[in-house]
Amino acid sequence: MILRPLLPDDRERIIEAFRRLSPESTYFRFWTSFRGANPTFIDRLCAEDQGLHASWIIVVENNDDVPGVGGGSFWRMGEHADTAEVSFTVADEFQGQGAGTILLAAIWEHAYSIGIRKFVAQVLDENHVMLTWWSSLGAEHVRQPHGGWELTLMLDEALLPDTSAANSLRQRLAFLRAASSDG
C-alpha cells in the first residue's frame, strides 16, 4: 500500500471509491444517503489549494480493482487560520484496520507544517465508531444544535491520552517523521 497526497489525476479513482461505499458509510461521511459524490465536490477535493486544503490517500499498489483504501482531508477555516476541518473516508472492506490512523497522521503532519494547530470534525450521533475514536484521541466534544457533534483535536502530542488509539497515532507520526527525514 502507498500513502500519498491526492493528485488532480485521481478524479476517476475518487469517483469510483465513493460509488463503492455502502449506504451506511456514505451516510456517515456525507450526512445523506445519495450514491456517488457530487462532481463539484470531487473537483474541489482534487484541486490544489495553496495551503487551504490538502488530501492524502492510501492506494493499493498495482491493483486497479481497488480504487483506494481511504482518504483524509483538511480544509483551513478562514476565520481561524490555525484551525482546519477534517474528514475521512475509508473503504468498507478496510475499516477497522488502522487506515484512519495512518491518514490522520499524514494530514496532521501536513497541516502542522503550515501552521494549523487544531482539527475540527463534524460527526453524527449514530457514528459511534468515529465518536469513540475521537474520544480515545482526547478530542473535545461539543453537542451541535442541528444534531451531531463538533469534535476538536489539538495537534499536540503531549495532549494525547494514554490509550491504544493515541499510542497508535504517536507511532504513525514518529514513522512519518523518520521517513521524511530519511528522504
Short mmCIF file of N, CA and C in Angstrom, two decimals:
data_model
loop_
_atom_site.label_atom_id
_atom_site.label_comp_id
_atom_site.label_asym_id
_atom_site.label_seq_id
_atom_site.Cartn_x
_atom_site.Cartn_y
_atom_site.Cartn_z
N MET A 1 0.84 -1.19 0.00
CA MET A 1 0.00 0.00 0.00
C MET A 1 0.88 1.23 0.00
N ILE A 2 0.35 2.29 -0.59
CA ILE A 2 1.08 3.55 -0.72
C ILE A 2 0.25 4.68 -0.11
N LEU A 3 0.88 5.48 0.74
CA LEU A 3 0.29 6.70 1.29
C LEU A 3 0.87 7.86 0.50
N ARG A 4 -0.01 8.70 -0.05
CA ARG A 4 0.47 9.83 -0.84
C ARG A 4 -0.59 10.93 -0.91
N PRO A 5 -0.16 12.15 -1.29
CA PRO A 5 -1.15 13.21 -1.48
C PRO A 5 -2.09 12.86 -2.65
N LEU A 6 -3.30 13.31 -2.54
CA LEU A 6 -4.26 13.16 -3.63
C LEU A 6 -3.83 14.08 -4.77
N LEU A 7 -3.91 13.59 -6.00
CA LEU A 7 -3.50 14.35 -7.18
C LEU A 7 -4.71 14.68 -8.04
N PRO A 8 -4.66 15.76 -8.81
CA PRO A 8 -5.78 16.06 -9.71
C PRO A 8 -6.12 14.89 -10.65
N ASP A 9 -5.12 14.10 -11.02
CA ASP A 9 -5.35 12.93 -11.88
C ASP A 9 -6.13 11.81 -11.20
N ASP A 10 -6.36 11.91 -9.90
CA ASP A 10 -7.07 10.87 -9.15
C ASP A 10 -8.58 11.01 -9.21
N ARG A 11 -9.08 11.93 -10.00
CA ARG A 11 -10.52 12.21 -10.04
C ARG A 11 -11.35 10.95 -10.26
N GLU A 12 -11.05 10.15 -11.27
CA GLU A 12 -11.83 8.94 -11.57
C GLU A 12 -11.71 7.91 -10.45
N ARG A 13 -10.53 7.82 -9.84
CA ARG A 13 -10.31 6.92 -8.71
C ARG A 13 -11.25 7.29 -7.54
N ILE A 14 -11.37 8.58 -7.28
CA ILE A 14 -12.21 9.06 -6.18
C ILE A 14 -13.69 8.82 -6.49
N ILE A 15 -14.10 9.10 -7.70
CA ILE A 15 -15.50 8.85 -8.09
C ILE A 15 -15.85 7.38 -7.87
N GLU A 16 -14.99 6.48 -8.30
CA GLU A 16 -15.25 5.05 -8.15
C GLU A 16 -15.24 4.64 -6.67
N ALA A 17 -14.32 5.19 -5.90
CA ALA A 17 -14.26 4.85 -4.47
C ALA A 17 -15.53 5.27 -3.75
N PHE A 18 -16.01 6.47 -4.02
CA PHE A 18 -17.26 6.92 -3.39
C PHE A 18 -18.45 6.10 -3.86
N ARG A 19 -18.45 5.71 -5.15
CA ARG A 19 -19.55 4.90 -5.68
C ARG A 19 -19.66 3.55 -4.96
N ARG A 20 -18.51 3.01 -4.54
CA ARG A 20 -18.47 1.69 -3.90
C ARG A 20 -18.81 1.71 -2.41
N LEU A 21 -18.88 2.89 -1.81
CA LEU A 21 -19.19 2.94 -0.37
C LEU A 21 -20.57 2.38 -0.08
N SER A 22 -20.71 1.72 1.04
CA SER A 22 -22.02 1.23 1.48
C SER A 22 -22.92 2.42 1.81
N PRO A 23 -24.24 2.21 1.81
CA PRO A 23 -25.14 3.30 2.20
C PRO A 23 -24.80 3.86 3.59
N GLU A 24 -24.44 2.99 4.53
CA GLU A 24 -24.10 3.45 5.88
C GLU A 24 -22.84 4.32 5.87
N SER A 25 -21.80 3.90 5.17
CA SER A 25 -20.57 4.69 5.09
C SER A 25 -20.82 6.02 4.39
N THR A 26 -21.62 6.00 3.33
CA THR A 26 -21.96 7.23 2.63
C THR A 26 -22.70 8.18 3.56
N TYR A 27 -23.66 7.66 4.31
CA TYR A 27 -24.43 8.49 5.23
C TYR A 27 -23.53 9.08 6.32
N PHE A 28 -22.67 8.28 6.91
CA PHE A 28 -21.79 8.78 7.97
C PHE A 28 -20.81 9.83 7.44
N ARG A 29 -20.36 9.68 6.20
CA ARG A 29 -19.39 10.62 5.63
C ARG A 29 -20.05 11.91 5.17
N PHE A 30 -21.21 11.80 4.47
CA PHE A 30 -21.82 12.97 3.84
C PHE A 30 -23.13 13.42 4.48
N TRP A 31 -23.62 12.69 5.48
CA TRP A 31 -24.86 13.01 6.19
C TRP A 31 -26.07 12.96 5.28
N THR A 32 -25.98 12.15 4.25
CA THR A 32 -27.08 11.96 3.31
C THR A 32 -26.95 10.57 2.72
N SER A 33 -27.99 10.10 2.07
CA SER A 33 -27.97 8.72 1.58
C SER A 33 -27.80 8.61 0.07
N PHE A 34 -27.29 9.66 -0.60
CA PHE A 34 -27.09 9.58 -2.04
C PHE A 34 -26.01 8.55 -2.37
N ARG A 35 -25.97 8.13 -3.62
CA ARG A 35 -24.92 7.22 -4.10
C ARG A 35 -23.97 8.02 -4.99
N GLY A 36 -22.70 7.81 -4.81
CA GLY A 36 -21.73 8.56 -5.58
C GLY A 36 -21.46 9.90 -4.93
N ALA A 37 -20.63 10.71 -5.55
CA ALA A 37 -20.29 12.01 -4.99
C ALA A 37 -20.54 13.11 -6.01
N ASN A 38 -20.90 14.25 -5.53
CA ASN A 38 -21.16 15.43 -6.33
C ASN A 38 -19.90 15.79 -7.13
N PRO A 39 -20.01 15.98 -8.46
CA PRO A 39 -18.83 16.31 -9.27
C PRO A 39 -18.12 17.58 -8.81
N THR A 40 -18.87 18.57 -8.33
CA THR A 40 -18.25 19.80 -7.83
C THR A 40 -17.41 19.50 -6.60
N PHE A 41 -17.91 18.64 -5.72
CA PHE A 41 -17.15 18.25 -4.53
C PHE A 41 -15.86 17.52 -4.95
N ILE A 42 -15.96 16.62 -5.91
CA ILE A 42 -14.79 15.88 -6.39
C ILE A 42 -13.75 16.86 -6.96
N ASP A 43 -14.21 17.82 -7.76
CA ASP A 43 -13.28 18.81 -8.32
C ASP A 43 -12.58 19.59 -7.20
N ARG A 44 -13.35 19.99 -6.21
CA ARG A 44 -12.80 20.75 -5.08
C ARG A 44 -11.81 19.90 -4.28
N LEU A 45 -12.13 18.64 -4.10
CA LEU A 45 -11.28 17.72 -3.35
C LEU A 45 -9.93 17.52 -4.06
N CYS A 46 -9.96 17.41 -5.38
CA CYS A 46 -8.75 17.14 -6.15
C CYS A 46 -7.93 18.39 -6.48
N ALA A 47 -8.51 19.57 -6.27
CA ALA A 47 -7.81 20.81 -6.62
C ALA A 47 -6.68 21.10 -5.63
N GLU A 48 -5.59 21.64 -6.17
CA GLU A 48 -4.52 22.10 -5.30
C GLU A 48 -4.94 23.47 -4.77
N ASP A 49 -4.69 23.71 -3.49
CA ASP A 49 -5.32 24.87 -2.85
C ASP A 49 -4.38 25.75 -2.03
N GLN A 50 -3.11 25.78 -2.31
CA GLN A 50 -2.15 26.70 -1.72
C GLN A 50 -2.29 26.86 -0.20
N GLY A 51 -2.25 25.77 0.52
CA GLY A 51 -2.25 25.82 1.97
C GLY A 51 -3.61 25.90 2.63
N LEU A 52 -4.67 25.94 1.83
CA LEU A 52 -6.01 25.99 2.40
C LEU A 52 -6.62 24.60 2.54
N HIS A 53 -6.12 23.68 1.75
CA HIS A 53 -6.72 22.35 1.69
C HIS A 53 -5.66 21.34 1.28
N ALA A 54 -5.76 20.15 1.84
CA ALA A 54 -4.91 19.04 1.38
C ALA A 54 -5.65 17.74 1.63
N SER A 55 -5.41 16.78 0.75
CA SER A 55 -5.97 15.44 0.89
C SER A 55 -4.86 14.43 0.70
N TRP A 56 -4.89 13.39 1.51
CA TRP A 56 -3.96 12.27 1.40
C TRP A 56 -4.78 11.01 1.19
N ILE A 57 -4.22 10.08 0.41
CA ILE A 57 -4.93 8.82 0.16
C ILE A 57 -3.98 7.65 0.37
N ILE A 58 -4.60 6.52 0.62
CA ILE A 58 -3.88 5.24 0.65
C ILE A 58 -4.42 4.43 -0.51
N VAL A 59 -3.51 3.99 -1.38
CA VAL A 59 -3.89 3.17 -2.52
C VAL A 59 -3.15 1.85 -2.47
N VAL A 60 -3.72 0.86 -3.11
CA VAL A 60 -3.09 -0.45 -3.22
C VAL A 60 -2.25 -0.43 -4.49
N GLU A 61 -0.97 -0.65 -4.32
CA GLU A 61 -0.04 -0.61 -5.44
C GLU A 61 -0.35 -1.73 -6.44
N ASN A 62 -0.35 -1.37 -7.72
CA ASN A 62 -0.53 -2.32 -8.82
C ASN A 62 -1.81 -3.14 -8.72
N ASN A 63 -2.90 -2.50 -8.27
CA ASN A 63 -4.18 -3.19 -8.18
C ASN A 63 -5.28 -2.23 -8.63
N ASP A 64 -5.62 -2.29 -9.89
CA ASP A 64 -6.65 -1.40 -10.43
C ASP A 64 -8.07 -1.80 -10.01
N ASP A 65 -8.21 -2.98 -9.39
CA ASP A 65 -9.53 -3.42 -8.94
C ASP A 65 -9.97 -2.70 -7.67
N VAL A 66 -9.04 -2.11 -6.96
CA VAL A 66 -9.35 -1.38 -5.72
C VAL A 66 -9.00 0.09 -5.95
N PRO A 67 -10.04 0.96 -6.03
CA PRO A 67 -9.74 2.37 -6.31
C PRO A 67 -8.98 3.07 -5.18
N GLY A 68 -9.09 2.55 -3.98
CA GLY A 68 -8.37 3.14 -2.86
C GLY A 68 -8.78 2.52 -1.55
N VAL A 69 -7.91 2.63 -0.57
CA VAL A 69 -8.20 2.16 0.78
C VAL A 69 -8.95 3.23 1.55
N GLY A 70 -8.51 4.49 1.40
CA GLY A 70 -9.17 5.58 2.09
C GLY A 70 -8.49 6.90 1.81
N GLY A 71 -9.12 7.95 2.32
CA GLY A 71 -8.58 9.29 2.16
C GLY A 71 -8.91 10.14 3.36
N GLY A 72 -8.07 11.12 3.60
CA GLY A 72 -8.28 12.09 4.67
C GLY A 72 -7.97 13.48 4.14
N SER A 73 -8.75 14.45 4.54
CA SER A 73 -8.59 15.82 4.06
C SER A 73 -8.68 16.81 5.20
N PHE A 74 -8.05 17.96 4.98
CA PHE A 74 -8.32 19.10 5.87
C PHE A 74 -8.60 20.32 5.02
N TRP A 75 -9.42 21.21 5.57
CA TRP A 75 -9.80 22.47 4.93
C TRP A 75 -9.61 23.56 5.97
N ARG A 76 -8.64 24.43 5.75
CA ARG A 76 -8.37 25.51 6.70
C ARG A 76 -9.63 26.37 6.84
N MET A 77 -9.95 26.71 8.08
CA MET A 77 -11.12 27.53 8.35
C MET A 77 -10.69 29.00 8.29
N GLY A 78 -11.26 29.73 7.34
CA GLY A 78 -10.84 31.10 7.06
C GLY A 78 -10.77 32.02 8.25
N GLU A 79 -11.78 31.96 9.12
CA GLU A 79 -11.82 32.87 10.26
C GLU A 79 -10.83 32.48 11.36
N HIS A 80 -10.34 31.27 11.32
CA HIS A 80 -9.37 30.77 12.29
C HIS A 80 -8.25 30.07 11.51
N ALA A 81 -7.22 30.81 11.15
CA ALA A 81 -6.17 30.28 10.27
C ALA A 81 -5.43 29.10 10.86
N ASP A 82 -5.49 28.93 12.20
CA ASP A 82 -4.78 27.81 12.82
C ASP A 82 -5.67 26.58 13.01
N THR A 83 -6.88 26.63 12.43
CA THR A 83 -7.85 25.55 12.60
C THR A 83 -8.27 25.02 11.22
N ALA A 84 -8.45 23.71 11.14
CA ALA A 84 -8.91 23.10 9.89
C ALA A 84 -9.98 22.07 10.19
N GLU A 85 -10.99 22.04 9.33
CA GLU A 85 -11.99 20.98 9.41
C GLU A 85 -11.42 19.76 8.70
N VAL A 86 -11.62 18.59 9.29
CA VAL A 86 -11.09 17.37 8.72
C VAL A 86 -12.22 16.39 8.40
N SER A 87 -11.91 15.50 7.48
CA SER A 87 -12.85 14.42 7.17
C SER A 87 -12.05 13.23 6.67
N PHE A 88 -12.65 12.06 6.86
CA PHE A 88 -12.02 10.80 6.47
C PHE A 88 -13.05 9.94 5.78
N THR A 89 -12.58 9.18 4.82
CA THR A 89 -13.40 8.15 4.20
C THR A 89 -12.51 6.92 4.03
N VAL A 90 -12.95 5.80 4.57
CA VAL A 90 -12.21 4.55 4.42
C VAL A 90 -13.17 3.55 3.78
N ALA A 91 -12.68 2.88 2.74
CA ALA A 91 -13.48 1.88 2.04
C ALA A 91 -13.98 0.84 3.04
N ASP A 92 -15.19 0.39 2.85
CA ASP A 92 -15.82 -0.55 3.78
C ASP A 92 -14.94 -1.75 4.11
N GLU A 93 -14.31 -2.33 3.10
CA GLU A 93 -13.53 -3.54 3.34
C GLU A 93 -12.22 -3.29 4.09
N PHE A 94 -11.85 -2.01 4.28
CA PHE A 94 -10.62 -1.69 5.00
C PHE A 94 -10.87 -1.01 6.35
N GLN A 95 -12.13 -0.83 6.73
CA GLN A 95 -12.44 -0.17 8.00
C GLN A 95 -11.99 -1.04 9.17
N GLY A 96 -11.54 -0.38 10.23
CA GLY A 96 -11.12 -1.08 11.44
C GLY A 96 -9.72 -1.68 11.36
N GLN A 97 -8.95 -1.32 10.33
CA GLN A 97 -7.61 -1.89 10.15
C GLN A 97 -6.49 -0.86 10.31
N GLY A 98 -6.82 0.34 10.77
CA GLY A 98 -5.79 1.35 11.03
C GLY A 98 -5.59 2.38 9.94
N ALA A 99 -6.34 2.29 8.84
CA ALA A 99 -6.17 3.25 7.74
C ALA A 99 -6.49 4.67 8.20
N GLY A 100 -7.52 4.83 9.01
CA GLY A 100 -7.88 6.17 9.51
C GLY A 100 -6.76 6.79 10.32
N THR A 101 -6.09 5.99 11.13
CA THR A 101 -4.98 6.49 11.94
C THR A 101 -3.81 6.91 11.06
N ILE A 102 -3.52 6.13 10.04
CA ILE A 102 -2.44 6.50 9.10
C ILE A 102 -2.79 7.80 8.40
N LEU A 103 -4.02 7.93 7.94
CA LEU A 103 -4.45 9.15 7.26
C LEU A 103 -4.42 10.34 8.21
N LEU A 104 -4.86 10.15 9.45
CA LEU A 104 -4.81 11.24 10.43
C LEU A 104 -3.37 11.69 10.64
N ALA A 105 -2.45 10.76 10.77
CA ALA A 105 -1.04 11.12 10.96
C ALA A 105 -0.53 11.92 9.76
N ALA A 106 -0.88 11.51 8.55
CA ALA A 106 -0.41 12.20 7.34
C ALA A 106 -0.95 13.63 7.28
N ILE A 107 -2.25 13.80 7.52
CA ILE A 107 -2.79 15.16 7.42
C ILE A 107 -2.37 16.00 8.63
N TRP A 108 -2.16 15.37 9.80
CA TRP A 108 -1.64 16.07 10.98
C TRP A 108 -0.29 16.69 10.63
N GLU A 109 0.62 15.87 10.11
CA GLU A 109 1.97 16.36 9.78
C GLU A 109 1.91 17.47 8.73
N HIS A 110 1.11 17.28 7.70
CA HIS A 110 0.98 18.27 6.64
C HIS A 110 0.41 19.58 7.21
N ALA A 111 -0.69 19.47 7.94
CA ALA A 111 -1.34 20.66 8.50
C ALA A 111 -0.42 21.39 9.47
N TYR A 112 0.24 20.64 10.33
CA TYR A 112 1.11 21.25 11.33
C TYR A 112 2.24 22.04 10.65
N SER A 113 2.74 21.51 9.53
CA SER A 113 3.85 22.17 8.83
C SER A 113 3.45 23.51 8.24
N ILE A 114 2.16 23.76 8.07
CA ILE A 114 1.70 25.05 7.52
C ILE A 114 0.94 25.89 8.55
N GLY A 115 1.15 25.58 9.84
CA GLY A 115 0.63 26.43 10.90
C GLY A 115 -0.72 26.07 11.48
N ILE A 116 -1.29 24.96 11.08
CA ILE A 116 -2.57 24.52 11.66
C ILE A 116 -2.28 23.80 12.96
N ARG A 117 -3.01 24.15 14.02
CA ARG A 117 -2.78 23.58 15.34
C ARG A 117 -3.99 22.87 15.93
N LYS A 118 -5.11 22.90 15.18
CA LYS A 118 -6.33 22.30 15.70
C LYS A 118 -7.16 21.73 14.56
N PHE A 119 -7.65 20.51 14.75
CA PHE A 119 -8.57 19.88 13.81
C PHE A 119 -9.97 19.88 14.41
N VAL A 120 -10.96 20.13 13.56
CA VAL A 120 -12.36 20.08 13.95
C VAL A 120 -13.07 19.13 12.99
N ALA A 121 -13.94 18.30 13.53
CA ALA A 121 -14.72 17.37 12.71
C ALA A 121 -16.18 17.43 13.14
N GLN A 122 -17.06 17.21 12.20
CA GLN A 122 -18.49 17.12 12.46
C GLN A 122 -18.88 15.65 12.35
N VAL A 123 -19.50 15.11 13.40
CA VAL A 123 -19.83 13.68 13.43
C VAL A 123 -21.27 13.49 13.88
N LEU A 124 -21.98 12.62 13.18
CA LEU A 124 -23.36 12.28 13.52
C LEU A 124 -23.45 11.49 14.83
N ASP A 125 -24.57 11.63 15.50
CA ASP A 125 -24.82 10.87 16.74
C ASP A 125 -24.66 9.37 16.55
N GLU A 126 -25.11 8.86 15.40
CA GLU A 126 -25.11 7.42 15.15
C GLU A 126 -23.73 6.87 14.79
N ASN A 127 -22.78 7.74 14.52
CA ASN A 127 -21.46 7.27 14.09
C ASN A 127 -20.59 6.98 15.32
N HIS A 128 -20.96 5.90 16.01
CA HIS A 128 -20.31 5.54 17.27
C HIS A 128 -18.82 5.24 17.11
N VAL A 129 -18.45 4.67 15.97
CA VAL A 129 -17.04 4.35 15.74
C VAL A 129 -16.19 5.62 15.75
N MET A 130 -16.62 6.64 15.00
CA MET A 130 -15.84 7.88 14.95
C MET A 130 -15.89 8.62 16.29
N LEU A 131 -17.04 8.63 16.93
CA LEU A 131 -17.13 9.30 18.24
C LEU A 131 -16.19 8.64 19.25
N THR A 132 -16.16 7.33 19.24
CA THR A 132 -15.28 6.60 20.16
C THR A 132 -13.81 6.84 19.82
N TRP A 133 -13.49 6.81 18.53
CA TRP A 133 -12.11 7.02 18.09
C TRP A 133 -11.62 8.41 18.50
N TRP A 134 -12.41 9.42 18.20
CA TRP A 134 -12.01 10.79 18.56
C TRP A 134 -11.91 10.95 20.08
N SER A 135 -12.81 10.32 20.81
CA SER A 135 -12.72 10.37 22.29
C SER A 135 -11.42 9.76 22.76
N SER A 136 -11.05 8.63 22.17
CA SER A 136 -9.83 7.94 22.59
C SER A 136 -8.57 8.72 22.22
N LEU A 137 -8.71 9.71 21.34
CA LEU A 137 -7.59 10.59 21.00
C LEU A 137 -7.58 11.85 21.86
N GLY A 138 -8.58 11.98 22.73
CA GLY A 138 -8.63 13.13 23.63
C GLY A 138 -9.35 14.33 23.07
N ALA A 139 -10.14 14.13 22.02
CA ALA A 139 -10.86 15.25 21.41
C ALA A 139 -11.96 15.76 22.32
N GLU A 140 -12.16 17.05 22.28
CA GLU A 140 -13.26 17.69 23.00
C GLU A 140 -14.53 17.53 22.16
N HIS A 141 -15.64 17.20 22.81
CA HIS A 141 -16.92 17.02 22.13
C HIS A 141 -17.87 18.15 22.52
N VAL A 142 -18.48 18.79 21.52
CA VAL A 142 -19.49 19.82 21.77
C VAL A 142 -20.73 19.46 20.96
N ARG A 143 -21.86 19.33 21.66
CA ARG A 143 -23.12 19.00 21.01
C ARG A 143 -23.55 20.16 20.13
N GLN A 144 -24.00 19.86 18.91
CA GLN A 144 -24.43 20.89 17.98
C GLN A 144 -25.95 21.03 17.98
N PRO A 145 -26.45 22.25 17.84
CA PRO A 145 -27.91 22.46 17.89
C PRO A 145 -28.66 21.72 16.78
N HIS A 146 -28.03 21.53 15.61
CA HIS A 146 -28.67 20.85 14.48
C HIS A 146 -28.57 19.32 14.62
N GLY A 147 -27.93 18.86 15.67
CA GLY A 147 -27.70 17.43 15.86
C GLY A 147 -26.26 17.10 15.56
N GLY A 148 -25.80 16.01 16.07
CA GLY A 148 -24.42 15.62 15.87
C GLY A 148 -23.49 16.34 16.83
N TRP A 149 -22.22 16.14 16.58
CA TRP A 149 -21.18 16.65 17.47
C TRP A 149 -20.10 17.37 16.69
N GLU A 150 -19.55 18.41 17.30
CA GLU A 150 -18.33 19.01 16.78
C GLU A 150 -17.21 18.52 17.68
N LEU A 151 -16.21 17.89 17.07
CA LEU A 151 -15.09 17.33 17.81
C LEU A 151 -13.86 18.15 17.51
N THR A 152 -13.09 18.47 18.54
CA THR A 152 -11.89 19.29 18.37
C THR A 152 -10.69 18.54 18.93
N LEU A 153 -9.68 18.41 18.09
CA LEU A 153 -8.45 17.72 18.46
C LEU A 153 -7.28 18.69 18.30
N MET A 154 -6.58 18.96 19.38
CA MET A 154 -5.39 19.80 19.32
C MET A 154 -4.25 18.99 18.72
N LEU A 155 -3.46 19.60 17.84
CA LEU A 155 -2.34 18.91 17.22
C LEU A 155 -1.10 19.07 18.10
N ASP A 156 -1.20 18.46 19.27
CA ASP A 156 -0.13 18.50 20.26
C ASP A 156 -0.03 17.10 20.87
N GLU A 157 1.04 16.39 20.53
CA GLU A 157 1.18 15.02 21.02
C GLU A 157 1.16 14.93 22.54
N ALA A 158 1.63 15.95 23.21
CA ALA A 158 1.65 15.95 24.68
C ALA A 158 0.23 15.88 25.26
N LEU A 159 -0.76 16.29 24.48
CA LEU A 159 -2.15 16.27 24.95
C LEU A 159 -2.87 14.95 24.65
N LEU A 160 -2.23 14.09 23.86
CA LEU A 160 -2.86 12.79 23.57
C LEU A 160 -2.87 11.94 24.83
N PRO A 161 -3.99 11.30 25.13
CA PRO A 161 -4.07 10.46 26.33
C PRO A 161 -3.30 9.14 26.14
N ASP A 162 -3.23 8.37 27.20
CA ASP A 162 -2.57 7.07 27.14
C ASP A 162 -3.62 6.01 26.80
N THR A 163 -3.98 5.97 25.51
CA THR A 163 -4.96 4.99 25.02
C THR A 163 -4.32 4.26 23.85
N SER A 164 -4.90 3.15 23.49
CA SER A 164 -4.40 2.38 22.35
C SER A 164 -4.44 3.21 21.07
N ALA A 165 -5.54 3.92 20.84
CA ALA A 165 -5.67 4.72 19.62
C ALA A 165 -4.64 5.84 19.59
N ALA A 166 -4.46 6.53 20.71
CA ALA A 166 -3.49 7.63 20.76
C ALA A 166 -2.06 7.10 20.62
N ASN A 167 -1.77 5.97 21.22
CA ASN A 167 -0.44 5.39 21.09
C ASN A 167 -0.16 4.95 19.65
N SER A 168 -1.17 4.43 18.98
CA SER A 168 -1.03 4.07 17.58
C SER A 168 -0.77 5.32 16.74
N LEU A 169 -1.47 6.41 17.03
CA LEU A 169 -1.24 7.65 16.32
C LEU A 169 0.18 8.16 16.56
N ARG A 170 0.65 8.10 17.79
CA ARG A 170 2.03 8.52 18.09
C ARG A 170 3.03 7.71 17.25
N GLN A 171 2.80 6.40 17.15
CA GLN A 171 3.70 5.54 16.36
C GLN A 171 3.68 5.93 14.89
N ARG A 172 2.49 6.21 14.35
CA ARG A 172 2.38 6.61 12.94
C ARG A 172 3.06 7.96 12.70
N LEU A 173 2.88 8.90 13.63
CA LEU A 173 3.54 10.20 13.50
C LEU A 173 5.06 10.04 13.51
N ALA A 174 5.57 9.23 14.44
CA ALA A 174 7.01 9.00 14.53
C ALA A 174 7.54 8.35 13.25
N PHE A 175 6.79 7.40 12.71
CA PHE A 175 7.19 6.74 11.47
C PHE A 175 7.27 7.73 10.32
N LEU A 176 6.24 8.58 10.18
CA LEU A 176 6.24 9.56 9.10
C LEU A 176 7.37 10.56 9.23
N ARG A 177 7.64 10.98 10.45
CA ARG A 177 8.75 11.92 10.68
C ARG A 177 10.09 11.28 10.33
N ALA A 178 10.27 10.03 10.72
CA ALA A 178 11.52 9.32 10.42
C ALA A 178 11.65 9.13 8.90
N ALA A 179 10.55 8.78 8.24
CA ALA A 179 10.59 8.57 6.79
C ALA A 179 10.89 9.87 6.06
N SER A 180 10.34 10.99 6.53
CA SER A 180 10.58 12.26 5.83
C SER A 180 11.99 12.77 6.09
N SER A 181 12.58 12.45 7.23
CA SER A 181 13.97 12.88 7.49
C SER A 181 14.97 12.02 6.72
N ASP A 182 14.56 10.81 6.34
CA ASP A 182 15.44 9.93 5.55
C ASP A 182 15.46 10.32 4.08
N GLY A 183 14.37 10.92 3.62
CA GLY A 183 14.24 11.15 2.19
C GLY A 183 14.58 12.52 1.80
#
